[in-house]
Amino acid sequence: MLNWLLIALLITFVFMLSILFPFPLLGAPFDFSREEAIKNIVRLTNPKGKDRIAELGSGDGRVCIAIARENPMVKVYGFEINPILVILSRIKIKKAGLEDRIEIKWKNFWTVDLGRFNKIVFFQFDNVMKRIEKKLESELKKGSVVVSHHWKLPNWRISGELGEEHISYGKVYLYKR
């Protein structure tokens, strides 16, 4: 009995550590998006037709699921570096019956060519926003949509299509490439 208790404690410790410190410490620790923010992310992403949407650091999959539920024609790709969150999100996606519209990759998004996507969503830390901005500038096509939760891109102008310039939507920001 003691062995099982130690194993359970070890698994719990590893899980908590993986949430606080992603593998291999190249991204933001996991912090799930709240319901209001998810609604704003979906609204600003505005999934249509055959959009190809990527979430950089897809966590437990809740944003990917919300976007896929909004429009049955879109394809959503999540890139997550934490293997425990990849497993958790895949379970949630299967439970939601959305395996044909959402693909979660256990991958560092810095190594992904974003040029095949027309919409990008992320919730990252302030200290990587300048680097993300450079990646987006070099890889995205003109007309691509970028939605950032909580942190602003340092040199991009927030799009005013859904309201006045520089107004955030529950700390969710819309940009056009």
Short mmCIF file of N, CA, C and O in Angstrom, two decimals, residues 27-114:
data_model
loop_
_atom_site.label_atom_id
_atom_site.label_comp_id
_atom_site.label_asym_id
_atom_site.label_seq_id
_atom_site.Cartn_x
_atom_site.Cartn_y
_atom_site.Cartn_z
N GLY A 27 8.82 27.91 -22.66
CA GLY A 27 7.59 28.66 -22.86
C GLY A 27 7.00 29.09 -21.53
O GLY A 27 7.63 29.01 -20.49
N ALA A 28 5.78 29.54 -21.61
CA ALA A 28 5.09 30.00 -20.42
C ALA A 28 4.59 28.81 -19.61
O ALA A 28 4.22 27.79 -20.17
N PRO A 29 4.55 28.92 -18.29
CA PRO A 29 3.92 27.86 -17.51
C PRO A 29 2.43 27.84 -17.82
O PRO A 29 1.86 28.85 -18.25
N PHE A 30 1.81 26.72 -17.61
CA PHE A 30 0.39 26.58 -17.94
C PHE A 30 -0.47 27.45 -17.04
O PHE A 30 -0.35 27.42 -15.82
N ASP A 31 -1.32 28.22 -17.67
CA ASP A 31 -2.35 29.00 -16.98
C ASP A 31 -3.55 28.97 -17.90
O ASP A 31 -3.50 29.51 -19.00
N PHE A 32 -4.60 28.30 -17.47
CA PHE A 32 -5.74 28.13 -18.38
C PHE A 32 -6.46 29.44 -18.63
O PHE A 32 -6.49 30.32 -17.78
N SER A 33 -7.01 29.56 -19.84
CA SER A 33 -7.80 30.73 -20.21
C SER A 33 -9.18 30.64 -19.58
O SER A 33 -9.82 29.60 -19.61
N ARG A 34 -9.63 31.74 -19.02
CA ARG A 34 -10.95 31.78 -18.39
C ARG A 34 -12.03 31.89 -19.46
O ARG A 34 -11.77 32.24 -20.61
N GLU A 35 -13.26 31.59 -19.07
CA GLU A 35 -14.38 31.52 -20.02
C GLU A 35 -14.60 32.83 -20.78
O GLU A 35 -14.82 32.82 -21.98
N GLU A 36 -14.52 33.97 -20.09
CA GLU A 36 -14.71 35.26 -20.77
C GLU A 36 -13.64 35.47 -21.84
O GLU A 36 -13.93 35.91 -22.95
N ALA A 37 -12.41 35.15 -21.49
CA ALA A 37 -11.31 35.31 -22.46
C ALA A 37 -11.51 34.37 -23.65
O ALA A 37 -11.29 34.76 -24.80
N ILE A 38 -11.94 33.14 -23.39
CA ILE A 38 -12.16 32.18 -24.49
C ILE A 38 -13.23 32.70 -25.44
O ILE A 38 -13.07 32.63 -26.66
N LYS A 39 -14.30 33.23 -24.89
CA LYS A 39 -15.36 33.80 -25.75
C LYS A 39 -14.81 34.92 -26.62
O LYS A 39 -15.13 35.03 -27.80
N ASN A 40 -13.98 35.78 -26.04
CA ASN A 40 -13.38 36.88 -26.81
C ASN A 40 -12.37 36.37 -27.84
O ASN A 40 -12.30 36.91 -28.93
N ILE A 41 -11.62 35.35 -27.48
CA ILE A 41 -10.67 34.75 -28.43
C ILE A 41 -11.42 34.20 -29.63
O ILE A 41 -11.06 34.46 -30.78
N VAL A 42 -12.48 33.46 -29.39
CA VAL A 42 -13.28 32.90 -30.48
C VAL A 42 -13.90 34.02 -31.31
O VAL A 42 -13.86 33.99 -32.54
N ARG A 43 -14.44 35.02 -30.65
CA ARG A 43 -15.05 36.15 -31.36
C ARG A 43 -14.05 36.87 -32.26
O ARG A 43 -14.34 37.18 -33.42
N LEU A 44 -12.87 37.14 -31.73
CA LEU A 44 -11.86 37.85 -32.51
C LEU A 44 -11.21 36.97 -33.57
O LEU A 44 -10.84 37.47 -34.64
N THR A 45 -11.07 35.70 -33.30
CA THR A 45 -10.54 34.77 -34.30
C THR A 45 -11.52 34.62 -35.45
O THR A 45 -11.13 34.47 -36.60
N ASN A 46 -12.81 34.64 -35.12
CA ASN A 46 -13.88 34.60 -36.12
C ASN A 46 -13.66 33.47 -37.13
O ASN A 46 -13.47 33.71 -38.32
N PRO A 47 -13.67 32.21 -36.64
CA PRO A 47 -13.38 31.08 -37.53
C PRO A 47 -14.42 30.96 -38.65
O PRO A 47 -15.62 30.89 -38.39
N LYS A 48 -13.91 30.93 -39.89
CA LYS A 48 -14.80 30.86 -41.07
C LYS A 48 -14.28 29.84 -42.06
O LYS A 48 -13.08 29.55 -42.09
N GLY A 49 -15.19 29.38 -42.91
CA GLY A 49 -14.84 28.54 -44.04
C GLY A 49 -13.80 27.50 -43.73
O GLY A 49 -13.97 26.70 -42.83
N LYS A 50 -12.73 27.53 -44.47
CA LYS A 50 -11.70 26.52 -44.30
C LYS A 50 -10.45 27.11 -43.65
O LYS A 50 -9.32 26.82 -44.04
N ASP A 51 -10.65 27.95 -42.63
CA ASP A 51 -9.53 28.52 -41.89
C ASP A 51 -8.64 27.42 -41.33
O ASP A 51 -9.11 26.35 -40.93
N ARG A 52 -7.36 27.71 -41.30
CA ARG A 52 -6.37 26.85 -40.63
C ARG A 52 -5.81 27.68 -39.48
O ARG A 52 -5.11 28.65 -39.69
N ILE A 53 -6.19 27.27 -38.28
CA ILE A 53 -5.89 28.05 -37.08
C ILE A 53 -4.89 27.28 -36.22
O ILE A 53 -5.05 26.09 -35.99
N ALA A 54 -3.88 28.00 -35.73
CA ALA A 54 -2.88 27.39 -34.84
C ALA A 54 -2.92 28.09 -33.49
O ALA A 54 -2.99 29.31 -33.42
N GLU A 55 -2.87 27.28 -32.44
CA GLU A 55 -2.70 27.84 -31.10
C GLU A 55 -1.30 27.48 -30.63
O GLU A 55 -0.93 26.30 -30.56
N LEU A 56 -0.53 28.49 -30.29
CA LEU A 56 0.85 28.32 -29.86
C LEU A 56 0.89 28.18 -28.34
O LEU A 56 0.67 29.14 -27.62
N GLY A 57 1.11 26.97 -27.90
CA GLY A 57 1.02 26.67 -26.47
C GLY A 57 -0.43 26.38 -26.14
O GLY A 57 -1.10 27.17 -25.49
N SER A 58 -0.92 25.23 -26.59
CA SER A 58 -2.36 24.94 -26.53
C SER A 58 -2.83 24.41 -25.19
O SER A 58 -4.03 24.16 -25.02
N GLY A 59 -1.94 24.23 -24.23
CA GLY A 59 -2.35 23.86 -22.88
C GLY A 59 -3.24 22.64 -22.82
O GLY A 59 -2.93 21.60 -23.40
N ASP A 60 -4.38 22.78 -22.16
CA ASP A 60 -5.30 21.64 -21.99
C ASP A 60 -6.34 21.55 -23.11
O ASP A 60 -7.26 20.75 -23.02
N GLY A 61 -6.20 22.35 -24.15
CA GLY A 61 -7.05 22.23 -25.33
C GLY A 61 -8.35 23.01 -25.32
O GLY A 61 -9.09 23.00 -26.31
N ARG A 62 -8.62 23.72 -24.25
CA ARG A 62 -9.94 24.37 -24.15
C ARG A 62 -10.17 25.44 -25.23
O ARG A 62 -11.29 25.59 -25.71
N VAL A 63 -9.13 26.18 -25.63
CA VAL A 63 -9.30 27.20 -26.67
C VAL A 63 -9.49 26.52 -28.03
O VAL A 63 -10.38 26.92 -28.80
N CYS A 64 -8.70 25.51 -28.32
CA CYS A 64 -8.85 24.77 -29.58
C CYS A 64 -10.26 24.20 -29.70
O CYS A 64 -10.89 24.28 -30.76
N ILE A 65 -10.77 23.65 -28.63
CA ILE A 65 -12.12 23.07 -28.62
C ILE A 65 -13.16 24.15 -28.88
O ILE A 65 -14.08 23.97 -29.69
N ALA A 66 -13.04 25.28 -28.21
CA ALA A 66 -14.01 26.37 -28.39
C ALA A 66 -14.01 26.88 -29.82
O ALA A 66 -15.08 27.13 -30.41
N ILE A 67 -12.84 27.02 -30.43
CA ILE A 67 -12.75 27.50 -31.81
C ILE A 67 -13.36 26.47 -32.76
O ILE A 67 -14.13 26.83 -33.66
N ALA A 68 -13.05 25.20 -32.57
CA ALA A 68 -13.57 24.15 -33.45
C ALA A 68 -15.09 24.03 -33.34
O ALA A 68 -15.76 23.76 -34.33
N ARG A 69 -15.63 24.24 -32.16
CA ARG A 69 -17.09 24.17 -31.97
C ARG A 69 -17.82 25.32 -32.68
O ARG A 69 -18.97 25.19 -33.05
N GLU A 70 -17.11 26.43 -32.87
CA GLU A 70 -17.73 27.62 -33.47
C GLU A 70 -18.04 27.41 -34.95
O GLU A 70 -19.01 27.96 -35.46
N ASN A 71 -17.22 26.63 -35.65
CA ASN A 71 -17.42 26.44 -37.08
C ASN A 71 -16.93 25.05 -37.47
O ASN A 71 -15.74 24.76 -37.35
N PRO A 72 -17.82 24.20 -37.99
CA PRO A 72 -17.43 22.82 -38.32
C PRO A 72 -16.49 22.70 -39.52
O PRO A 72 -15.99 21.63 -39.79
N MET A 73 -16.23 23.78 -40.23
CA MET A 73 -15.37 23.73 -41.41
C MET A 73 -13.91 24.01 -41.09
O MET A 73 -13.03 23.71 -41.89
N VAL A 74 -13.62 24.62 -39.95
CA VAL A 74 -12.24 25.00 -39.64
C VAL A 74 -11.44 23.82 -39.13
O VAL A 74 -11.99 22.86 -38.58
N LYS A 75 -10.14 23.92 -39.31
CA LYS A 75 -9.20 22.93 -38.78
C LYS A 75 -8.30 23.68 -37.79
O LYS A 75 -7.77 24.74 -38.11
N VAL A 76 -8.18 23.13 -36.58
CA VAL A 76 -7.41 23.78 -35.52
C VAL A 76 -6.24 22.88 -35.14
O VAL A 76 -6.40 21.67 -34.96
N TYR A 77 -5.07 23.50 -35.03
CA TYR A 77 -3.86 22.79 -34.65
C TYR A 77 -3.31 23.42 -33.38
O TYR A 77 -3.13 24.63 -33.31
N GLY A 78 -3.05 22.59 -32.40
CA GLY A 78 -2.45 23.06 -31.17
C GLY A 78 -1.03 22.54 -31.06
O GLY A 78 -0.77 21.38 -31.39
N PHE A 79 -0.13 23.39 -30.61
CA PHE A 79 1.26 23.01 -30.40
C PHE A 79 1.58 23.21 -28.93
O PHE A 79 1.48 24.33 -28.42
N GLU A 80 1.92 22.12 -28.26
CA GLU A 80 2.16 22.16 -26.82
C GLU A 80 3.43 21.39 -26.51
O GLU A 80 3.62 20.27 -27.00
N ILE A 81 4.28 21.98 -25.68
CA ILE A 81 5.56 21.37 -25.34
C ILE A 81 5.47 20.44 -24.13
O ILE A 81 6.33 19.60 -23.91
N ASN A 82 4.41 20.57 -23.35
CA ASN A 82 4.25 19.78 -22.14
C ASN A 82 3.48 18.49 -22.47
O ASN A 82 2.30 18.54 -22.79
N PRO A 83 4.13 17.32 -22.37
CA PRO A 83 3.47 16.07 -22.77
C PRO A 83 2.24 15.72 -21.94
O PRO A 83 1.30 15.12 -22.46
N ILE A 84 2.21 16.11 -20.69
CA ILE A 84 1.05 15.82 -19.85
C ILE A 84 -0.15 16.62 -20.34
O ILE A 84 -1.27 16.10 -20.43
N LEU A 85 0.07 17.89 -20.71
CA LEU A 85 -1.03 18.70 -21.24
C LEU A 85 -1.47 18.22 -22.62
O LEU A 85 -2.65 18.31 -22.96
N VAL A 86 -0.55 17.69 -23.40
CA VAL A 86 -0.90 17.12 -24.71
C VAL A 86 -1.86 15.95 -24.50
O VAL A 86 -2.91 15.86 -25.15
N ILE A 87 -1.54 15.06 -23.59
CA ILE A 87 -2.40 13.90 -23.30
C ILE A 87 -3.76 14.37 -22.79
O ILE A 87 -4.80 13.90 -23.26
N LEU A 88 -3.75 15.32 -21.85
CA LEU A 88 -5.00 15.84 -21.29
C LEU A 88 -5.87 16.46 -22.38
O LEU A 88 -7.07 16.20 -22.46
N SER A 89 -5.26 17.27 -23.25
CA SER A 89 -6.06 17.93 -24.30
C SER A 89 -6.60 16.91 -25.29
O SER A 89 -7.74 17.02 -25.75
N ARG A 90 -5.81 15.90 -25.64
CA ARG A 90 -6.29 14.87 -26.57
C ARG A 90 -7.47 14.10 -25.98
O ARG A 90 -8.41 13.76 -26.71
N ILE A 91 -7.43 13.84 -24.69
CA ILE A 91 -8.56 13.18 -24.02
C ILE A 91 -9.81 14.06 -24.09
O ILE A 91 -10.90 13.59 -24.42
N LYS A 92 -9.65 15.34 -23.79
CA LYS A 92 -10.79 16.27 -23.83
C LYS A 92 -11.35 16.41 -25.25
O LYS A 92 -12.57 16.49 -25.44
N ILE A 93 -10.48 16.44 -26.24
CA ILE A 93 -10.92 16.56 -27.64
C ILE A 93 -11.68 15.32 -28.07
O ILE A 93 -12.72 15.41 -28.72
N LYS A 94 -11.18 14.15 -27.69
CA LYS A 94 -11.88 12.89 -28.01
C LYS A 94 -13.25 12.86 -27.33
O LYS A 94 -14.24 12.51 -27.96
N LYS A 95 -13.29 13.27 -26.07
CA LYS A 95 -14.55 13.30 -25.33
C LYS A 95 -15.56 14.26 -25.99
O LYS A 95 -16.75 14.00 -26.02
N ALA A 96 -15.04 15.36 -26.57
CA ALA A 96 -15.90 16.33 -27.25
C ALA A 96 -16.27 15.88 -28.68
O ALA A 96 -17.08 16.52 -29.33
N GLY A 97 -15.65 14.80 -29.15
CA GLY A 97 -15.95 14.30 -30.49
C GLY A 97 -15.39 15.18 -31.60
O GLY A 97 -15.96 15.25 -32.69
N LEU A 98 -14.26 15.82 -31.35
CA LEU A 98 -13.70 16.78 -32.31
C LEU A 98 -12.35 16.34 -32.87
O LEU A 98 -11.60 17.16 -33.41
N GLU A 99 -12.04 15.03 -32.80
CA GLU A 99 -10.73 14.55 -33.26
C GLU A 99 -10.49 14.82 -34.74
O GLU A 99 -9.35 14.96 -35.17
N ASP A 100 -11.56 14.91 -35.53
CA ASP A 100 -11.40 15.15 -36.97
C ASP A 100 -11.13 16.62 -37.29
O ASP A 100 -10.73 16.95 -38.41
N ARG A 101 -11.32 17.52 -36.31
CA ARG A 101 -11.14 18.96 -36.57
C ARG A 101 -10.03 19.61 -35.75
O ARG A 101 -9.69 20.76 -35.98
N ILE A 102 -9.50 18.88 -34.77
CA ILE A 102 -8.43 19.42 -33.93
C ILE A 102 -7.28 18.42 -33.89
O ILE A 102 -7.49 17.24 -33.66
N GLU A 103 -6.09 18.93 -34.10
CA GLU A 103 -4.89 18.11 -34.01
C GLU A 103 -3.93 18.77 -33.03
O GLU A 103 -3.53 19.92 -33.24
N ILE A 104 -3.59 18.06 -31.97
CA ILE A 104 -2.66 18.56 -30.98
C ILE A 104 -1.32 17.86 -31.19
O ILE A 104 -1.24 16.64 -31.20
N LYS A 105 -0.28 18.67 -31.36
CA LYS A 105 1.07 18.14 -31.58
C LYS A 105 1.91 18.39 -30.34
O LYS A 105 1.89 19.50 -29.79
N TRP A 106 2.65 17.38 -29.93
CA TRP A 106 3.63 17.55 -28.86
C TRP A 106 4.87 18.10 -29.53
O TRP A 106 5.69 17.39 -30.08
N LYS A 107 4.94 19.44 -29.54
CA LYS A 107 5.98 20.09 -30.31
C LYS A 107 6.22 21.50 -29.77
O LYS A 107 5.31 22.17 -29.34
N ASN A 108 7.44 21.92 -29.87
CA ASN A 108 7.82 23.28 -29.53
C ASN A 108 7.39 24.19 -30.69
O ASN A 108 7.89 24.03 -31.81
N PHE A 109 6.50 25.13 -30.46
CA PHE A 109 5.98 25.94 -31.56
C PHE A 109 7.04 26.81 -32.22
O PHE A 109 6.86 27.27 -33.34
N TRP A 110 8.18 27.02 -31.55
CA TRP A 110 9.25 27.81 -32.17
C TRP A 110 9.81 27.11 -33.40
O TRP A 110 10.39 27.75 -34.27
N THR A 111 9.63 25.80 -33.49
CA THR A 111 10.16 25.04 -34.62
C THR A 111 9.12 24.83 -35.72
O THR A 111 9.43 24.21 -36.74
N VAL A 112 7.93 25.34 -35.54
CA VAL A 112 6.84 25.15 -36.51
C VAL A 112 6.82 26.30 -37.51
O VAL A 112 6.91 27.46 -37.11
N ASP A 113 6.69 25.97 -38.79
CA ASP A 113 6.53 27.01 -39.81
C ASP A 113 5.06 27.44 -39.80
O ASP A 113 4.17 26.66 -40.13
N LEU A 114 4.82 28.68 -39.42
CA LEU A 114 3.45 29.17 -39.27
C LEU A 114 2.85 29.65 -40.59
O LEU A 114 1.68 30.05 -40.62
#
